[in-house]
């Protein structure tokens, strides 16, 4: 077996993906609707070392995070800073957190930034699917 | 299927067997790299030092998990040589990372994060769903890529540049692990540059 089929397959995947994106732009009002599918990909590459949707790891599990009070999971030991921040996770607060956790809640323990606003929007769109 | 030789136009040898066979005997012992840095932190304010220790402790949590993930893989009976030998070698790297992080945290006056039980890791990683060697390799590859990205992502948060460099060195080990695992799985390498860390 040579490498060819892999390449062909992945190119096909990619153009199919582009088609889907194009279609979703056509259907959704506002051309830059956040992309939860892309958000999941980013999650699986950048968040997955510390988080999972359904298991507490180095960081807390994420199912139900949107709408939840920061640091309120009973079975995860959040930092005092996050527990007492009085923050509820929504699009706005998640965006600020991901852009600069330490700037948003000084004394937090995550220390991992997502600098690109589109990446953040897509991640948040994915987190919203974890109901 | 899993093991095959090929040579790309660039002349780079991507012989999976060779990649997996290369279990090196030369390496720094854990003791030799016991304390990886932290000289700037030692001189810095207490709060700056504690902030760096927090980051190191999160990193230590990742290393504890990686060690246990490889242990689960090795004990599963699903891995055959040369994959098994390579997995054990990678686990050894993670143990050296752990020892170095523990020593550095202690040097900075911190308390190293404790390892959880193997059962906890097995549940968190959904180890029950692993059915064959490919499943184990996929899990390992996912964790290694995630760890490389996590280390790269926390670099700017360190107060101590020496510790930031250490995070870069740890990320390089994890990226090397990912490359070997992806190759063993027959996955294509990233076509775009700068695929890690963003």
Tab-separated table of C-alpha atoms in Angstrom:
chain	number	residue	atom	x	y	z
A	1	UNK	CA	0.000	0.000	0.000
A	2	UNK	CA	1.413	3.404	-0.825
A	3	UNK	CA	0.501	6.787	0.581
A	4	UNK	CA	-1.741	7.761	-2.309
A	5	UNK	CA	-5.128	6.626	-1.011
A	6	UNK	CA	-4.647	8.516	2.239
A	7	UNK	CA	-3.894	11.724	0.396
A	8	UNK	CA	-6.784	11.308	-2.006
A	9	UNK	CA	-9.123	10.544	0.827
A	10	UNK	CA	-8.036	13.505	2.911
A	11	UNK	CA	-8.322	15.889	-0.044
A	12	UNK	CA	-11.817	14.597	-0.661
A	13	UNK	CA	-12.628	15.055	3.001
A	14	UNK	CA	-11.384	18.578	2.893
A	15	UNK	CA	-13.336	19.660	-0.175
A	16	UNK	CA	-16.427	17.998	1.228
A	17	UNK	CA	-15.826	19.959	4.435
A	18	UNK	CA	-15.527	23.169	2.457
A	19	UNK	CA	-18.772	22.426	0.691
A	20	UNK	CA	-20.513	21.922	3.999
A	21	UNK	CA	-19.088	25.162	5.319
A	22	UNK	CA	-20.203	26.973	2.184
A	23	UNK	CA	-23.667	25.492	2.527
A	24	UNK	CA	-23.933	26.467	6.166
A	25	UNK	CA	-22.933	30.023	5.281
A	26	UNK	CA	-25.674	30.028	2.707
A	27	UNK	CA	-28.305	28.891	5.190
A	28	UNK	CA	-27.331	30.684	8.372
A	29	UNK	CA	-27.973	34.391	8.587
A	30	UNK	CA	-24.749	36.244	9.336
A	31	UNK	CA	-21.942	34.846	7.219
A	32	UNK	CA	-19.563	34.170	10.123
A	33	UNK	CA	-21.647	31.844	12.218
A	34	UNK	CA	-19.399	30.008	14.669
A	35	UNK	CA	-18.546	26.501	13.584
A	36	UNK	CA	-19.058	23.887	16.308
A	37	UNK	CA	-17.562	21.129	14.148
A	38	UNK	CA	-14.330	23.059	13.793
A	39	UNK	CA	-14.597	23.894	17.489
A	40	UNK	CA	-14.652	20.187	18.326
A	41	UNK	CA	-11.511	19.642	16.241
A	42	UNK	CA	-9.732	22.429	18.081
A	43	UNK	CA	-10.958	21.025	21.394
A	44	UNK	CA	-9.576	17.592	20.523
A	45	UNK	CA	-6.193	19.005	19.704
A	46	UNK	CA	-5.730	21.815	22.236
A	47	UNK	CA	-7.977	21.186	25.237
A	48	UNK	CA	-7.957	17.379	25.337
A	49	UNK	CA	-4.727	17.055	27.326
A	50	UNK	CA	-6.443	18.615	30.323
A	51	UNK	CA	-10.198	18.313	29.672
A	52	UNK	CA	-12.860	15.892	28.469
A	53	UNK	CA	-16.585	16.454	28.104
A	54	UNK	CA	-17.447	13.779	30.682
A	55	UNK	CA	-14.434	13.192	32.920
A	56	UNK	CA	-12.559	15.419	35.334
A	57	UNK	CA	-8.907	15.277	34.368
A	58	UNK	CA	-6.284	17.920	35.132
A	59	UNK	CA	-9.092	20.351	34.347
A	60	UNK	CA	-12.843	19.994	35.014
A	61	UNK	CA	-15.273	18.162	32.717
A	62	UNK	CA	-17.128	20.360	30.284
A	63	UNK	CA	-20.581	18.879	29.747
A	64	UNK	CA	-23.076	21.489	30.880
A	65	UNK	CA	-20.413	24.173	31.317
A	66	UNK	CA	-22.415	26.825	29.468
A	67	UNK	CA	-24.820	28.250	32.022
A	68	UNK	CA	-22.849	26.810	34.948
A	69	UNK	CA	-21.298	28.912	37.686
A	70	UNK	CA	-17.497	28.946	37.400
A	71	UNK	CA	-15.774	26.416	39.634
A	72	UNK	CA	-19.060	24.944	40.855
A	73	UNK	CA	-18.529	21.241	40.040
A	74	UNK	CA	-18.838	19.307	43.294
A	75	UNK	CA	-16.343	16.611	42.240
A	76	UNK	CA	-13.582	18.883	40.918
A	77	UNK	CA	-11.213	20.872	43.063
A	78	UNK	CA	-11.317	24.277	41.363
A	79	UNK	CA	-9.025	27.047	42.493
A	80	UNK	CA	-10.352	29.457	45.083
A	81	UNK	CA	-9.955	32.239	42.527
A	82	UNK	CA	-12.328	30.561	40.062
A	83	UNK	CA	-14.774	29.366	42.738
A	84	UNK	CA	-15.154	32.827	44.196
A	85	UNK	CA	-15.063	34.822	40.951
A	86	UNK	CA	-18.859	35.057	40.763
A	87	UNK	CA	-18.724	34.246	37.058
A	88	UNK	CA	-21.361	32.301	35.134
A	89	UNK	CA	-20.108	30.744	31.882
A	90	UNK	CA	-21.769	32.162	28.788
A	91	UNK	CA	-20.474	33.230	25.361
A	92	UNK	CA	-19.111	36.473	26.724
A	93	UNK	CA	-17.384	35.169	29.852
A	94	UNK	CA	-15.993	32.119	28.053
A	95	UNK	CA	-14.545	34.373	25.371
A	96	UNK	CA	-12.798	36.511	27.971
A	97	UNK	CA	-11.591	33.451	29.884
A	98	UNK	CA	-10.156	31.710	26.832
A	99	UNK	CA	-8.504	34.901	25.570
A	100	UNK	CA	-6.668	35.437	28.859
A	101	UNK	CA	-7.563	33.277	31.873
A	102	UNK	CA	-5.197	35.101	34.235
A	103	UNK	CA	-6.369	38.515	33.065
A	104	UNK	CA	-10.005	37.499	33.541
A	105	UNK	CA	-9.686	35.619	36.862
A	106	UNK	CA	-6.328	36.344	38.498
A	107	UNK	CA	-5.058	33.368	40.487
A	108	UNK	CA	-6.643	30.750	38.219
A	109	UNK	CA	-4.806	27.515	37.428
A	110	UNK	CA	-5.440	27.026	33.694
A	111	UNK	CA	-2.908	29.458	32.188
A	112	UNK	CA	-3.725	28.423	28.632
A	113	UNK	CA	-4.739	31.107	26.123
A	114	UNK	CA	-6.569	30.872	22.811
A	115	UNK	CA	-5.468	33.998	20.960
A	116	UNK	CA	-7.498	33.722	17.745
A	117	UNK	CA	-11.073	35.098	18.158
A	118	UNK	CA	-12.476	32.747	15.481
A	119	UNK	CA	-10.961	29.750	17.265
A	120	UNK	CA	-12.566	30.948	20.510
A	121	UNK	CA	-15.967	31.436	18.876
A	122	UNK	CA	-15.811	27.956	17.338
A	123	UNK	CA	-14.739	26.413	20.653
A	124	UNK	CA	-17.607	28.137	22.465
A	125	UNK	CA	-20.041	26.922	19.789
A	126	UNK	CA	-18.786	23.399	20.498
A	127	UNK	CA	-19.011	23.813	24.292
A	128	UNK	CA	-22.642	24.878	23.815
A	129	UNK	CA	-23.387	21.503	22.191
A	130	UNK	CA	-22.223	19.709	25.374
A	131	UNK	CA	-25.583	19.819	27.114
B	1	UNK	CA	-0.196	-3.728	7.292
B	2	UNK	CA	0.898	-1.663	10.205
B	3	UNK	CA	4.546	-2.212	9.549
B	4	UNK	CA	5.901	-1.323	6.178
B	5	UNK	CA	8.807	0.490	4.603
B	6	UNK	CA	8.682	3.454	2.362
B	7	UNK	CA	11.020	6.132	1.279
B	8	UNK	CA	9.561	9.464	0.236
B	9	UNK	CA	11.012	11.629	-2.528
B	10	UNK	CA	12.741	13.751	0.048
B	11	UNK	CA	14.820	10.780	1.025
B	12	UNK	CA	13.346	10.759	4.475
B	13	UNK	CA	13.035	7.216	5.640
B	14	UNK	CA	9.602	6.541	6.990
B	15	UNK	CA	10.117	2.927	7.808
B	16	UNK	CA	7.626	2.335	10.551
B	17	UNK	CA	9.518	-0.632	11.825
B	18	UNK	CA	12.678	1.460	12.045
B	19	UNK	CA	10.814	4.217	13.856
B	20	UNK	CA	9.391	1.787	16.325
B	21	UNK	CA	12.556	-0.236	16.644
B	22	UNK	CA	14.620	2.773	17.626
B	23	UNK	CA	14.357	2.179	21.340
B	24	UNK	CA	17.425	4.114	22.357
B	25	UNK	CA	19.707	3.015	25.096
B	26	UNK	CA	21.336	6.391	25.508
B	27	UNK	CA	19.439	8.886	27.565
B	28	UNK	CA	19.780	11.183	30.478
B	29	UNK	CA	18.872	9.457	33.683
B	30	UNK	CA	16.104	11.077	35.668
B	31	UNK	CA	18.698	12.177	38.184
B	32	UNK	CA	20.756	13.996	35.564
B	33	UNK	CA	17.813	16.186	34.643
B	34	UNK	CA	16.302	16.151	38.089
B	35	UNK	CA	15.962	19.880	38.464
B	36	UNK	CA	15.165	21.481	35.177
B	37	UNK	CA	15.225	25.140	35.972
B	38	UNK	CA	13.577	27.647	38.166
B	39	UNK	CA	16.574	29.844	38.948
B	40	UNK	CA	14.743	33.014	37.974
B	41	UNK	CA	11.700	31.919	39.988
B	42	UNK	CA	13.880	31.404	43.036
B	43	UNK	CA	14.879	35.044	42.838
B	44	UNK	CA	11.373	36.271	42.020
B	45	UNK	CA	8.617	37.317	44.417
B	46	UNK	CA	6.723	34.653	46.321
B	47	UNK	CA	3.552	35.181	44.303
B	48	UNK	CA	5.404	34.936	40.965
B	49	UNK	CA	7.042	31.745	42.192
B	50	UNK	CA	3.717	30.290	43.312
B	51	UNK	CA	2.168	31.109	39.934
B	52	UNK	CA	4.947	29.182	38.168
B	53	UNK	CA	4.511	26.282	40.584
B	54	UNK	CA	0.782	26.145	39.699
B	55	UNK	CA	1.657	25.740	36.025
B	56	UNK	CA	4.256	23.076	36.799
B	57	UNK	CA	1.710	21.194	38.904
B	58	UNK	CA	-0.819	21.142	36.075
B	59	UNK	CA	1.993	19.815	33.862
B	60	UNK	CA	2.769	17.191	36.495
B	61	UNK	CA	-0.890	16.120	36.362
B	62	UNK	CA	-0.518	15.541	32.617
B	63	UNK	CA	2.605	13.441	33.158
B	64	UNK	CA	0.909	11.318	35.853
B	65	UNK	CA	-1.925	10.674	33.420
B	66	UNK	CA	0.419	9.833	30.515
B	67	UNK	CA	2.382	7.345	32.650
B	68	UNK	CA	-0.857	5.632	33.649
B	69	UNK	CA	-2.221	5.654	30.103
B	70	UNK	CA	0.885	3.820	28.864
B	71	UNK	CA	0.627	1.455	31.828
B	72	UNK	CA	-2.971	0.663	30.885
B	73	UNK	CA	-1.847	0.107	27.290
B	74	UNK	CA	1.061	-2.108	28.304
B	75	UNK	CA	-1.090	-4.195	30.658
B	76	UNK	CA	-3.966	-4.508	28.217
B	77	UNK	CA	-2.286	-7.309	26.293
B	78	UNK	CA	-3.251	-5.464	23.109
B	79	UNK	CA	0.243	-4.228	22.238
B	80	UNK	CA	2.750	-6.391	20.389
B	81	UNK	CA	6.429	-5.744	19.904
B	82	UNK	CA	7.885	-3.492	18.615
B	83	UNK	CA	4.980	-1.232	19.601
B	84	UNK	CA	5.036	-2.481	23.183
B	85	UNK	CA	8.760	-1.718	23.593
B	86	UNK	CA	8.253	1.756	22.178
B	87	UNK	CA	5.286	2.399	24.480
B	88	UNK	CA	7.404	1.392	27.462
B	89	UNK	CA	10.180	3.711	26.309
B	90	UNK	CA	7.743	6.616	25.935
B	91	UNK	CA	6.398	5.853	29.396
B	92	UNK	CA	9.986	6.092	30.614
B	93	UNK	CA	10.247	9.572	29.106
B	94	UNK	CA	7.091	10.596	30.948
B	95	UNK	CA	8.479	9.200	34.201
B	96	UNK	CA	11.615	11.294	33.687
B	97	UNK	CA	9.409	14.338	33.016
B	98	UNK	CA	7.492	13.599	36.211
B	99	UNK	CA	10.641	13.255	38.300
B	100	UNK	CA	12.062	16.464	36.885
B	101	UNK	CA	8.827	18.367	37.515
B	102	UNK	CA	8.539	17.042	41.079
B	103	UNK	CA	12.110	18.084	41.832
B	104	UNK	CA	11.608	21.523	40.328
B	105	UNK	CA	8.323	22.101	42.196
B	106	UNK	CA	10.003	21.104	45.447
B	107	UNK	CA	12.965	23.352	44.772
B	108	UNK	CA	10.519	26.241	44.381
B	109	UNK	CA	8.912	25.405	47.711
B	110	UNK	CA	5.740	23.915	46.218
B	111	UNK	CA	3.868	20.712	46.940
B	112	UNK	CA	3.820	18.322	43.956
B	113	UNK	CA	0.333	17.264	42.789
B	114	UNK	CA	-0.395	13.656	43.763
B	115	UNK	CA	-0.979	10.841	41.319
B	116	UNK	CA	-4.544	9.486	41.229
B	117	UNK	CA	-5.388	5.802	41.285
B	118	UNK	CA	-5.022	3.687	38.146
B	119	UNK	CA	-8.796	3.124	38.331
B	120	UNK	CA	-9.447	6.850	38.152
B	121	UNK	CA	-7.271	7.161	35.050
B	122	UNK	CA	-8.872	4.109	33.459
B	123	UNK	CA	-12.321	5.647	33.933
B	124	UNK	CA	-11.316	9.133	32.813
B	125	UNK	CA	-9.649	7.748	29.672
B	126	UNK	CA	-12.461	5.294	28.983
B	127	UNK	CA	-9.948	2.446	28.913
B	128	UNK	CA	-12.754	-0.107	28.724
B	129	UNK	CA	-13.352	0.911	25.121
B	130	UNK	CA	-9.848	-0.107	23.987
B	131	UNK	CA	-10.226	-3.229	21.842
B	132	UNK	CA	-7.034	-3.493	19.807
B	133	UNK	CA	-3.565	-2.093	19.312
B	134	UNK	CA	-4.854	0.661	17.024
B	135	UNK	CA	-7.252	1.896	19.737
B	136	UNK	CA	-4.402	2.115	22.230
B	137	UNK	CA	-2.187	3.946	19.732
B	138	UNK	CA	-4.993	6.375	18.884
B	139	UNK	CA	-5.480	7.186	22.561
B	140	UNK	CA	-1.737	7.634	23.079
B	141	UNK	CA	-1.448	9.834	19.971
B	142	UNK	CA	-4.362	12.003	21.125
B	143	UNK	CA	-2.841	12.476	24.566
B	144	UNK	CA	0.640	13.183	23.197
B	145	UNK	CA	-0.581	15.771	20.699
B	146	UNK	CA	-2.725	17.354	23.379
B	147	UNK	CA	0.201	17.443	25.797
B	148	UNK	CA	2.504	19.024	23.201
B	149	UNK	CA	-0.134	21.689	22.580
B	150	UNK	CA	-0.749	22.182	26.293
B	151	UNK	CA	2.958	22.715	26.994
B	152	UNK	CA	3.311	25.113	24.075
B	153	UNK	CA	0.208	26.982	25.239
B	154	UNK	CA	1.391	27.589	28.788
B	155	UNK	CA	4.871	28.822	27.791
B	156	UNK	CA	3.876	32.521	27.773
B	157	UNK	CA	2.394	32.214	31.266
B	158	UNK	CA	5.678	31.388	33.015
B	159	UNK	CA	7.366	34.193	34.892
B	160	UNK	CA	10.672	32.327	34.681
B	161	UNK	CA	12.096	32.091	31.160
B	162	UNK	CA	14.122	29.045	32.136
B	163	UNK	CA	10.913	27.214	33.042
B	164	UNK	CA	9.325	28.382	29.788
B	165	UNK	CA	12.210	26.732	27.965
B	166	UNK	CA	11.654	23.559	29.961
B	167	UNK	CA	8.022	23.559	28.792
B	168	UNK	CA	9.356	23.847	25.232
B	169	UNK	CA	11.638	20.857	25.769
B	170	UNK	CA	8.775	18.807	27.213
B	171	UNK	CA	6.599	19.790	24.235
B	172	UNK	CA	9.347	18.610	21.870
B	173	UNK	CA	9.386	15.156	23.514
B	174	UNK	CA	5.597	14.905	23.219
B	175	UNK	CA	5.674	16.026	19.570
B	176	UNK	CA	8.299	13.355	18.879
B	177	UNK	CA	6.067	10.743	20.512
B	178	UNK	CA	3.081	11.899	18.481
B	179	UNK	CA	5.056	11.686	15.239
B	180	UNK	CA	6.079	8.090	15.873
B	181	UNK	CA	2.554	7.075	16.934
B	182	UNK	CA	0.930	8.775	13.928
B	183	UNK	CA	3.407	7.050	11.666
B	184	UNK	CA	2.689	3.675	13.260
B	185	UNK	CA	-1.012	4.330	12.679
B	186	UNK	CA	-0.292	5.096	9.024
B	187	UNK	CA	-1.588	8.636	9.320
B	188	UNK	CA	-0.305	11.289	6.957
B	189	UNK	CA	1.895	13.934	8.475
B	190	UNK	CA	0.469	17.470	8.722
B	191	UNK	CA	0.685	19.117	5.315
B	192	UNK	CA	0.786	22.597	6.807
B	193	UNK	CA	3.598	24.084	8.843
B	194	UNK	CA	3.076	25.173	12.460
B	195	UNK	CA	0.454	22.533	13.129
B	196	UNK	CA	1.306	22.419	16.843
B	197	UNK	CA	0.475	25.028	19.420
B	198	UNK	CA	-2.420	26.725	17.685
